[in-house]
Amino acid sequence: MAGKPVLYYYNARGKMESIRWLLAAAGEEFEEKFMKTREDLEKLRNDGVLMFQQAPMVEIDGMKLVQSRAILNYIANKHHLYGKDIKERALIDMYAEGVADLNEMIIIYPFGPPEGKDASLAQIKDKAKTRYFPAFEKVLKSHGQDYLVGNRLSKVDILLVELLYNVEEIDPTIITSFPLLQVTYLPALDGKTHISLLGI
């Protein structure tokens, strides 16, 4: 039997955070080996385990996987969080790309030049309010189901929850304009939401 997945990354959210969330939602325990210095990264590079010389990297089921979306897809497939057929997977991928577009902006925001921080923050808020959250709200409204695709939990629901929390940290008022996202994905006062049942 294979051991727990081992995650190689910095002690930060970054591109590994979505992988952590998905593994947790799937109920798969994992270990982490943080890269604390430049030398830690160089050692992995010199050992030849980073195909493209960059992290994150996950050891799982006898493989050393890199590229965060490939890792997410593998975990989702393994745990039946990737739709029932090719059409559902296409929708899941399409929605996940939208989530990634906004999440990428949030991930790089802290590392931008100080003189551009205000403009970057304003852009994140604007795109959350006018582009991405309205799109996901519309999907939920269009089919009246509890999840984005197929009326069952998939990887995109987990990625969306992470995104909602990331945006809430920036501006907790944005989500209030999107009642379906709020009631479906964020904990209510009684704690009875779909995602809270996952133990996240």
JSON list of C-alpha atoms in Angstrom, two decimals:
[
{"chain": "A", "resi": 1, "resn": "MET", "atom": "CA", "xyz": [0.00, 0.00, 0.00]},
{"chain": "A", "resi": 2, "resn": "ALA", "atom": "CA", "xyz": [1.32, 3.43, -0.96]},
{"chain": "A", "resi": 3, "resn": "GLY", "atom": "CA", "xyz": [2.20, 5.84, 1.82]},
{"chain": "A", "resi": 4, "resn": "LYS", "atom": "CA", "xyz": [0.81, 9.28, 2.32]},
{"chain": "A", "resi": 5, "resn": "PRO", "atom": "CA", "xyz": [1.38, 11.87, -0.40]},
{"chain": "A", "resi": 6, "resn": "VAL", "atom": "CA", "xyz": [4.35, 14.12, 0.33]},
{"chain": "A", "resi": 7, "resn": "LEU", "atom": "CA", "xyz": [4.08, 17.78, -0.64]},
{"chain": "A", "resi": 8, "resn": "TYR", "atom": "CA", "xyz": [7.19, 19.78, -1.46]},
{"chain": "A", "resi": 9, "resn": "TYR", "atom": "CA", "xyz": [6.78, 23.53, -1.32]},
{"chain": "A", "resi": 10, "resn": "TYR", "atom": "CA", "xyz": [7.51, 26.60, 0.76]},
{"chain": "A", "resi": 11, "resn": "ASN", "atom": "CA", "xyz": [5.76, 27.15, 4.08]},
{"chain": "A", "resi": 12, "resn": "ALA", "atom": "CA", "xyz": [3.21, 29.31, 2.30]},
{"chain": "A", "resi": 13, "resn": "ARG", "atom": "CA", "xyz": [-0.12, 29.01, 0.51]},
{"chain": "A", "resi": 14, "resn": "GLY", "atom": "CA", "xyz": [0.85, 29.81, -3.06]},
{"chain": "A", "resi": 15, "resn": "LYS", "atom": "CA", "xyz": [0.28, 27.17, -5.71]},
{"chain": "A", "resi": 16, "resn": "MET", "atom": "CA", "xyz": [0.24, 24.34, -3.17]},
{"chain": "A", "resi": 17, "resn": "GLU", "atom": "CA", "xyz": [-2.78, 25.57, -1.24]},
{"chain": "A", "resi": 18, "resn": "SER", "atom": "CA", "xyz": [-5.36, 24.28, -3.73]},
{"chain": "A", "resi": 19, "resn": "ILE", "atom": "CA", "xyz": [-3.68, 20.87, -3.61]},
{"chain": "A", "resi": 20, "resn": "ARG", "atom": "CA", "xyz": [-3.87, 20.86, 0.19]},
{"chain": "A", "resi": 21, "resn": "TRP", "atom": "CA", "xyz": [-7.56, 21.77, 0.07]},
{"chain": "A", "resi": 22, "resn": "LEU", "atom": "CA", "xyz": [-8.37, 19.06, -2.48]},
{"chain": "A", "resi": 23, "resn": "LEU", "atom": "CA", "xyz": [-6.51, 16.36, -0.57]},
{"chain": "A", "resi": 24, "resn": "ALA", "atom": "CA", "xyz": [-8.27, 17.41, 2.64]},
{"chain": "A", "resi": 25, "resn": "ALA", "atom": "CA", "xyz": [-11.68, 17.35, 0.94]},
{"chain": "A", "resi": 26, "resn": "ALA", "atom": "CA", "xyz": [-10.90, 13.89, -0.43]},
{"chain": "A", "resi": 27, "resn": "GLY", "atom": "CA", "xyz": [-9.99, 12.69, 3.06]},
{"chain": "A", "resi": 28, "resn": "GLU", "atom": "CA", "xyz": [-6.43, 11.80, 2.01]},
{"chain": "A", "resi": 29, "resn": "GLU", "atom": "CA", "xyz": [-3.83, 12.50, 4.68]},
{"chain": "A", "resi": 30, "resn": "PHE", "atom": "CA", "xyz": [-0.54, 13.99, 3.52]},
{"chain": "A", "resi": 31, "resn": "GLU", "atom": "CA", "xyz": [2.85, 15.09, 4.76]},
{"chain": "A", "resi": 32, "resn": "GLU", "atom": "CA", "xyz": [4.72, 18.25, 3.90]},
{"chain": "A", "resi": 33, "resn": "LYS", "atom": "CA", "xyz": [8.40, 18.91, 3.40]},
{"chain": "A", "resi": 34, "resn": "PHE", "atom": "CA", "xyz": [8.92, 22.64, 3.37]},
{"chain": "A", "resi": 35, "resn": "MET", "atom": "CA", "xyz": [11.69, 24.20, 1.37]},
{"chain": "A", "resi": 36, "resn": "LYS", "atom": "CA", "xyz": [13.15, 26.67, 3.86]},
{"chain": "A", "resi": 37, "resn": "THR", "atom": "CA", "xyz": [16.18, 27.85, 1.92]},
{"chain": "A", "resi": 38, "resn": "ARG", "atom": "CA", "xyz": [17.34, 28.32, -1.65]},
{"chain": "A", "resi": 39, "resn": "GLU", "atom": "CA", "xyz": [19.56, 25.29, -1.08]},
{"chain": "A", "resi": 40, "resn": "ASP", "atom": "CA", "xyz": [16.51, 23.10, -0.42]},
{"chain": "A", "resi": 41, "resn": "LEU", "atom": "CA", "xyz": [15.13, 23.98, -3.84]},
{"chain": "A", "resi": 42, "resn": "GLU", "atom": "CA", "xyz": [18.51, 23.49, -5.47]},
{"chain": "A", "resi": 43, "resn": "LYS", "atom": "CA", "xyz": [18.81, 20.04, -3.91]},
{"chain": "A", "resi": 44, "resn": "LEU", "atom": "CA", "xyz": [15.51, 18.96, -5.46]},
{"chain": "A", "resi": 45, "resn": "ARG", "atom": "CA", "xyz": [16.65, 20.36, -8.79]},
{"chain": "A", "resi": 46, "resn": "ASN", "atom": "CA", "xyz": [19.99, 18.58, -8.58]},
{"chain": "A", "resi": 47, "resn": "ASP", "atom": "CA", "xyz": [18.25, 15.33, -7.61]},
{"chain": "A", "resi": 48, "resn": "GLY", "atom": "CA", "xyz": [16.35, 15.57, -10.88]},
{"chain": "A", "resi": 49, "resn": "VAL", "atom": "CA", "xyz": [12.87, 15.32, -9.35]},
{"chain": "A", "resi": 50, "resn": "LEU", "atom": "CA", "xyz": [11.60, 18.70, -10.55]},
{"chain": "A", "resi": 51, "resn": "MET", "atom": "CA", "xyz": [10.88, 18.16, -14.22]},
{"chain": "A", "resi": 52, "resn": "PHE", "atom": "CA", "xyz": [10.64, 21.87, -14.97]},
{"chain": "A", "resi": 53, "resn": "GLN", "atom": "CA", "xyz": [12.95, 22.99, -12.13]},
{"chain": "A", "resi": 54, "resn": "GLN", "atom": "CA", "xyz": [10.10, 24.45, -10.07]},
{"chain": "A", "resi": 55, "resn": "ALA", "atom": "CA", "xyz": [7.73, 23.56, -7.25]},
{"chain": "A", "resi": 56, "resn": "PRO", "atom": "CA", "xyz": [5.15, 22.51, -6.19]},
{"chain": "A", "resi": 57, "resn": "MET", "atom": "CA", "xyz": [5.95, 18.83, -6.40]},
{"chain": "A", "resi": 58, "resn": "VAL", "atom": "CA", "xyz": [3.90, 16.00, -4.93]},
{"chain": "A", "resi": 59, "resn": "GLU", "atom": "CA", "xyz": [5.07, 12.44, -4.38]},
{"chain": "A", "resi": 60, "resn": "ILE", "atom": "CA", "xyz": [1.95, 10.31, -4.74]},
{"chain": "A", "resi": 61, "resn": "ASP", "atom": "CA", "xyz": [1.29, 6.71, -5.69]},
{"chain": "A", "resi": 62, "resn": "GLY", "atom": "CA", "xyz": [4.89, 6.14, -6.75]},
{"chain": "A", "resi": 63, "resn": "MET", "atom": "CA", "xyz": [5.04, 9.26, -8.91]},
{"chain": "A", "resi": 64, "resn": "LYS", "atom": "CA", "xyz": [6.71, 12.63, -8.54]},
{"chain": "A", "resi": 65, "resn": "LEU", "atom": "CA", "xyz": [4.17, 15.02, -10.05]},
{"chain": "A", "resi": 66, "resn": "VAL", "atom": "CA", "xyz": [4.79, 18.67, -10.86]},
{"chain": "A", "resi": 67, "resn": "GLN", "atom": "CA", "xyz": [2.56, 21.37, -12.37]},
{"chain": "A", "resi": 68, "resn": "SER", "atom": "CA", "xyz": [-0.27, 22.21, -9.99]},
{"chain": "A", "resi": 69, "resn": "ARG", "atom": "CA", "xyz": [-3.14, 21.64, -12.44]},
{"chain": "A", "resi": 70, "resn": "ALA", "atom": "CA", "xyz": [-1.83, 18.20, -13.39]},
{"chain": "A", "resi": 71, "resn": "ILE", "atom": "CA", "xyz": [-1.58, 17.34, -9.69]},
{"chain": "A", "resi": 72, "resn": "LEU", "atom": "CA", "xyz": [-5.11, 18.59, -9.02]},
{"chain": "A", "resi": 73, "resn": "ASN", "atom": "CA", "xyz": [-6.48, 16.60, -11.95]},
{"chain": "A", "resi": 74, "resn": "TYR", "atom": "CA", "xyz": [-4.82, 13.40, -10.74]},
{"chain": "A", "resi": 75, "resn": "ILE", "atom": "CA", "xyz": [-6.18, 13.78, -7.21]},
{"chain": "A", "resi": 76, "resn": "ALA", "atom": "CA", "xyz": [-9.64, 14.65, -8.54]},
{"chain": "A", "resi": 77, "resn": "ASN", "atom": "CA", "xyz": [-9.67, 11.60, -10.81]},
{"chain": "A", "resi": 78, "resn": "LYS", "atom": "CA", "xyz": [-8.41, 9.34, -8.05]},
{"chain": "A", "resi": 79, "resn": "HIS", "atom": "CA", "xyz": [-11.15, 10.44, -5.64]},
{"chain": "A", "resi": 80, "resn": "HIS", "atom": "CA", "xyz": [-14.03, 10.68, -8.15]},
{"chain": "A", "resi": 81, "resn": "LEU", "atom": "CA", "xyz": [-14.15, 14.47, -7.94]},
{"chain": "A", "resi": 82, "resn": "TYR", "atom": "CA", "xyz": [-13.90, 15.02, -11.68]},
{"chain": "A", "resi": 83, "resn": "GLY", "atom": "CA", "xyz": [-17.38, 14.47, -13.08]},
{"chain": "A", "resi": 84, "resn": "LYS", "atom": "CA", "xyz": [-19.05, 11.38, -14.48]},
{"chain": "A", "resi": 85, "resn": "ASP", "atom": "CA", "xyz": [-18.26, 11.89, -18.16]},
{"chain": "A", "resi": 86, "resn": "ILE", "atom": "CA", "xyz": [-16.30, 13.97, -20.64]},
{"chain": "A", "resi": 87, "resn": "LYS", "atom": "CA", "xyz": [-18.92, 16.73, -20.78]},
{"chain": "A", "resi": 88, "resn": "GLU", "atom": "CA", "xyz": [-18.92, 17.21, -17.01]},
{"chain": "A", "resi": 89, "resn": "ARG", "atom": "CA", "xyz": [-15.12, 17.24, -16.99]},
{"chain": "A", "resi": 90, "resn": "ALA", "atom": "CA", "xyz": [-15.14, 19.93, -19.67]},
{"chain": "A", "resi": 91, "resn": "LEU", "atom": "CA", "xyz": [-17.42, 22.10, -17.51]},
{"chain": "A", "resi": 92, "resn": "ILE", "atom": "CA", "xyz": [-15.33, 21.42, -14.41]},
{"chain": "A", "resi": 93, "resn": "ASP", "atom": "CA", "xyz": [-12.16, 22.41, -16.28]},
{"chain": "A", "resi": 94, "resn": "MET", "atom": "CA", "xyz": [-13.78, 25.53, -17.72]},
{"chain": "A", "resi": 95, "resn": "TYR", "atom": "CA", "xyz": [-14.99, 26.71, -14.30]},
{"chain": "A", "resi": 96, "resn": "ALA", "atom": "CA", "xyz": [-11.67, 25.77, -12.69]},
{"chain": "A", "resi": 97, "resn": "GLU", "atom": "CA", "xyz": [-9.80, 27.93, -15.21]},
{"chain": "A", "resi": 98, "resn": "GLY", "atom": "CA", "xyz": [-11.99, 30.87, -14.22]},
{"chain": "A", "resi": 99, "resn": "VAL", "atom": "CA", "xyz": [-11.21, 30.24, -10.55]},
{"chain": "A", "resi": 100, "resn": "ALA", "atom": "CA", "xyz": [-7.51, 30.03, -11.39]},
{"chain": "A", "resi": 101, "resn": "ASP", "atom": "CA", "xyz": [-7.57, 33.33, -13.29]},
{"chain": "A", "resi": 102, "resn": "LEU", "atom": "CA", "xyz": [-8.68, 35.26, -10.21]},
{"chain": "A", "resi": 103, "resn": "ASN", "atom": "CA", "xyz": [-6.69, 33.18, -7.74]},
{"chain": "A", "resi": 104, "resn": "GLU", "atom": "CA", "xyz": [-3.48, 33.84, -9.69]},
{"chain": "A", "resi": 105, "resn": "MET", "atom": "CA", "xyz": [-4.03, 37.56, -9.24]},
{"chain": "A", "resi": 106, "resn": "ILE", "atom": "CA", "xyz": [-4.45, 37.06, -5.50]},
{"chain": "A", "resi": 107, "resn": "ILE", "atom": "CA", "xyz": [-1.38, 34.83, -5.22]},
{"chain": "A", "resi": 108, "resn": "ILE", "atom": "CA", "xyz": [0.94, 37.33, -6.91]},
{"chain": "A", "resi": 109, "resn": "TYR", "atom": "CA", "xyz": [-0.57, 40.41, -5.24]},
{"chain": "A", "resi": 110, "resn": "PRO", "atom": "CA", "xyz": [1.72, 40.38, -2.14]},
{"chain": "A", "resi": 111, "resn": "PHE", "atom": "CA", "xyz": [4.81, 40.21, -4.34]},
{"chain": "A", "resi": 112, "resn": "GLY", "atom": "CA", "xyz": [3.97, 43.16, -6.58]},
{"chain": "A", "resi": 113, "resn": "PRO", "atom": "CA", "xyz": [5.76, 46.51, -6.38]},
{"chain": "A", "resi": 114, "resn": "PRO", "atom": "CA", "xyz": [4.50, 48.71, -3.52]},
{"chain": "A", "resi": 115, "resn": "GLU", "atom": "CA", "xyz": [3.53, 51.52, -5.89]},
{"chain": "A", "resi": 116, "resn": "GLY", "atom": "CA", "xyz": [1.16, 49.21, -7.72]},
{"chain": "A", "resi": 117, "resn": "LYS", "atom": "CA", "xyz": [-0.52, 47.56, -4.72]},
{"chain": "A", "resi": 118, "resn": "ASP", "atom": "CA", "xyz": [-3.59, 49.82, -4.61]},
{"chain": "A", "resi": 119, "resn": "ALA", "atom": "CA", "xyz": [-4.30, 49.36, -8.32]},
{"chain": "A", "resi": 120, "resn": "SER", "atom": "CA", "xyz": [-3.81, 45.59, -8.10]},
{"chain": "A", "resi": 121, "resn": "LEU", "atom": "CA", "xyz": [-6.13, 45.31, -5.13]},
{"chain": "A", "resi": 122, "resn": "ALA", "atom": "CA", "xyz": [-8.78, 47.39, -6.87]},
{"chain": "A", "resi": 123, "resn": "GLN", "atom": "CA", "xyz": [-8.51, 45.15, -9.94]},
{"chain": "A", "resi": 124, "resn": "ILE", "atom": "CA", "xyz": [-8.95, 41.98, -7.86]},
{"chain": "A", "resi": 125, "resn": "LYS", "atom": "CA", "xyz": [-12.04, 43.39, -6.16]},
{"chain": "A", "resi": 126, "resn": "ASP", "atom": "CA", "xyz": [-13.51, 44.60, -9.43]},
{"chain": "A", "resi": 127, "resn": "LYS", "atom": "CA", "xyz": [-13.00, 41.30, -11.25]},
{"chain": "A", "resi": 128, "resn": "ALA", "atom": "CA", "xyz": [-14.42, 39.33, -8.30]},
{"chain": "A", "resi": 129, "resn": "LYS", "atom": "CA", "xyz": [-17.54, 41.53, -8.23]},
{"chain": "A", "resi": 130, "resn": "THR", "atom": "CA", "xyz": [-18.15, 42.03, -11.94]},
{"chain": "A", "resi": 131, "resn": "ARG", "atom": "CA", "xyz": [-16.71, 38.99, -13.71]},
{"chain": "A", "resi": 132, "resn": "TYR", "atom": "CA", "xyz": [-16.03, 35.84, -11.72]},
{"chain": "A", "resi": 133, "resn": "PHE", "atom": "CA", "xyz": [-18.50, 35.73, -8.83]},
{"chain": "A", "resi": 134, "resn": "PRO", "atom": "CA", "xyz": [-21.45, 36.74, -11.05]},
{"chain": "A", "resi": 135, "resn": "ALA", "atom": "CA", "xyz": [-20.57, 33.90, -13.43]},
{"chain": "A", "resi": 136, "resn": "PHE", "atom": "CA", "xyz": [-20.56, 31.26, -10.70]},
{"chain": "A", "resi": 137, "resn": "GLU", "atom": "CA", "xyz": [-23.70, 32.70, -9.12]},
{"chain": "A", "resi": 138, "resn": "LYS", "atom": "CA", "xyz": [-25.40, 32.44, -12.52]},
{"chain": "A", "resi": 139, "resn": "VAL", "atom": "CA", "xyz": [-24.41, 28.77, -12.90]},
{"chain": "A", "resi": 140, "resn": "LEU", "atom": "CA", "xyz": [-25.88, 27.88, -9.50]},
{"chain": "A", "resi": 141, "resn": "LYS", "atom": "CA", "xyz": [-29.03, 29.83, -10.28]},
{"chain": "A", "resi": 142, "resn": "SER", "atom": "CA", "xyz": [-29.43, 28.24, -13.73]},
{"chain": "A", "resi": 143, "resn": "HIS", "atom": "CA", "xyz": [-29.76, 24.68, -12.49]},
{"chain": "A", "resi": 144, "resn": "GLY", "atom": "CA", "xyz": [-30.86, 25.11, -8.88]},
{"chain": "A", "resi": 145, "resn": "GLN", "atom": "CA", "xyz": [-28.46, 22.43, -7.68]},
{"chain": "A", "resi": 146, "resn": "ASP", "atom": "CA", "xyz": [-26.10, 22.42, -4.75]},
{"chain": "A", "resi": 147, "resn": "TYR", "atom": "CA", "xyz": [-22.86, 22.11, -6.72]},
{"chain": "A", "resi": 148, "resn": "LEU", "atom": "CA", "xyz": [-21.53, 23.63, -9.92]},
{"chain": "A", "resi": 149, "resn": "VAL", "atom": "CA", "xyz": [-21.52, 20.44, -12.01]},
{"chain": "A", "resi": 150, "resn": "GLY", "atom": "CA", "xyz": [-23.63, 17.29, -11.93]},
{"chain": "A", "resi": 151, "resn": "ASN", "atom": "CA", "xyz": [-25.23, 18.02, -8.56]},
{"chain": "A", "resi": 152, "resn": "ARG", "atom": "CA", "xyz": [-22.28, 16.40, -6.80]},
{"chain": "A", "resi": 153, "resn": "LEU", "atom": "CA", "xyz": [-19.05, 17.60, -5.27]},
{"chain": "A", "resi": 154, "resn": "SER", "atom": "CA", "xyz": [-16.17, 18.05, -7.71]},
{"chain": "A", "resi": 155, "resn": "LYS", "atom": "CA", "xyz": [-12.74, 19.61, -7.65]},
{"chain": "A", "resi": 156, "resn": "VAL", "atom": "CA", "xyz": [-14.07, 22.94, -8.88]},
{"chain": "A", "resi": 157, "resn": "ASP", "atom": "CA", "xyz": [-16.29, 23.29, -5.80]},
{"chain": "A", "resi": 158, "resn": "ILE", "atom": "CA", "xyz": [-13.24, 22.91, -3.58]},
{"chain": "A", "resi": 159, "resn": "LEU", "atom": "CA", "xyz": [-11.22, 25.38, -5.67]},
{"chain": "A", "resi": 160, "resn": "LEU", "atom": "CA", "xyz": [-14.10, 27.85, -5.54]},
{"chain": "A", "resi": 161, "resn": "VAL", "atom": "CA", "xyz": [-14.35, 27.62, -1.76]},
{"chain": "A", "resi": 162, "resn": "GLU", "atom": "CA", "xyz": [-10.65, 28.41, -1.46]},
{"chain": "A", "resi": 163, "resn": "LEU", "atom": "CA", "xyz": [-11.10, 31.39, -3.80]},
{"chain": "A", "resi": 164, "resn": "LEU", "atom": "CA", "xyz": [-14.10, 32.69, -1.83]},
{"chain": "A", "resi": 165, "resn": "TYR", "atom": "CA", "xyz": [-12.09, 32.62, 1.39]},
{"chain": "A", "resi": 166, "resn": "ASN", "atom": "CA", "xyz": [-9.15, 34.33, -0.30]},
{"chain": "A", "resi": 167, "resn": "VAL", "atom": "CA", "xyz": [-11.39, 37.14, -1.54]},
{"chain": "A", "resi": 168, "resn": "GLU", "atom": "CA", "xyz": [-13.14, 37.35, 1.83]},
{"chain": "A", "resi": 169, "resn": "GLU", "atom": "CA", "xyz": [-9.78, 38.04, 3.45]},
{"chain": "A", "resi": 170, "resn": "ILE", "atom": "CA", "xyz": [-9.30, 40.96, 1.07]},
{"chain": "A", "resi": 171, "resn": "ASP", "atom": "CA", "xyz": [-12.82, 42.36, 1.36]},
{"chain": "A", "resi": 172, "resn": "PRO", "atom": "CA", "xyz": [-15.52, 40.48, 3.31]},
{"chain": "A", "resi": 173, "resn": "THR", "atom": "CA", "xyz": [-18.29, 42.61, 1.83]},
{"chain": "A", "resi": 174, "resn": "ILE", "atom": "CA", "xyz": [-17.91, 41.33, -1.74]},
{"chain": "A", "resi": 175, "resn": "ILE", "atom": "CA", "xyz": [-19.56, 37.96, -1.10]},
{"chain": "A", "resi": 176, "resn": "THR", "atom": "CA", "xyz": [-22.69, 39.58, 0.33]},
{"chain": "A", "resi": 177, "resn": "SER", "atom": "CA", "xyz": [-23.86, 40.43, -3.20]},
{"chain": "A", "resi": 178, "resn": "PHE", "atom": "CA", "xyz": [-23.86, 36.74, -4.13]},
{"chain": "A", "resi": 179, "resn": "PRO", "atom": "CA", "xyz": [-26.36, 34.89, -1.93]},
{"chain": "A", "resi": 180, "resn": "LEU", "atom": "CA", "xyz": [-26.13, 31.52, -3.68]},
{"chain": "A", "resi": 181, "resn": "LEU", "atom": "CA", "xyz": [-22.34, 31.40, -3.40]},
{"chain": "A", "resi": 182, "resn": "GLN", "atom": "CA", "xyz": [-22.63, 32.45, 0.22]},
{"chain": "A", "resi": 183, "resn": "VAL", "atom": "CA", "xyz": [-25.22, 29.88, 1.28]},
{"chain": "A", "resi": 184, "resn": "THR", "atom": "CA", "xyz": [-23.72, 27.05, -0.78]},
{"chain": "A", "resi": 185, "resn": "TYR", "atom": "CA", "xyz": [-20.04, 27.43, 0.00]},
{"chain": "A", "resi": 186, "resn": "LEU", "atom": "CA", "xyz": [-19.43, 29.52, 3.09]},
{"chain": "A", "resi": 187, "resn": "PRO", "atom": "CA", "xyz": [-20.33, 28.36, 6.61]},
{"chain": "A", "resi": 188, "resn": "ALA", "atom": "CA", "xyz": [-23.68, 29.61, 7.81]},
{"chain": "A", "resi": 189, "resn": "LEU", "atom": "CA", "xyz": [-24.34, 30.54, 11.40]},
{"chain": "A", "resi": 190, "resn": "ASP", "atom": "CA", "xyz": [-25.46, 27.00, 12.17]},
{"chain": "A", "resi": 191, "resn": "GLY", "atom": "CA", "xyz": [-22.42, 25.54, 10.36]},
{"chain": "A", "resi": 192, "resn": "LYS", "atom": "CA", "xyz": [-24.64, 23.42, 8.11]},
{"chain": "A", "resi": 193, "resn": "THR", "atom": "CA", "xyz": [-23.20, 23.83, 4.64]},
{"chain": "A", "resi": 194, "resn": "HIS", "atom": "CA", "xyz": [-21.94, 21.30, 2.14]},
{"chain": "A", "resi": 195, "resn": "ILE", "atom": "CA", "xyz": [-18.31, 22.27, 2.47]},
{"chain": "A", "resi": 196, "resn": "SER", "atom": "CA", "xyz": [-18.37, 22.35, 6.28]},
{"chain": "A", "resi": 197, "resn": "LEU", "atom": "CA", "xyz": [-19.41, 18.70, 6.14]},
{"chain": "A", "resi": 198, "resn": "LEU", "atom": "CA", "xyz": [-16.05, 17.93, 4.53]},
{"chain": "A", "resi": 199, "resn": "GLY", "atom": "CA", "xyz": [-14.23, 19.03, 7.65]},
{"chain": "A", "resi": 200, "resn": "ILE", "atom": "CA", "xyz": [-12.42, 21.86, 5.90]}
]
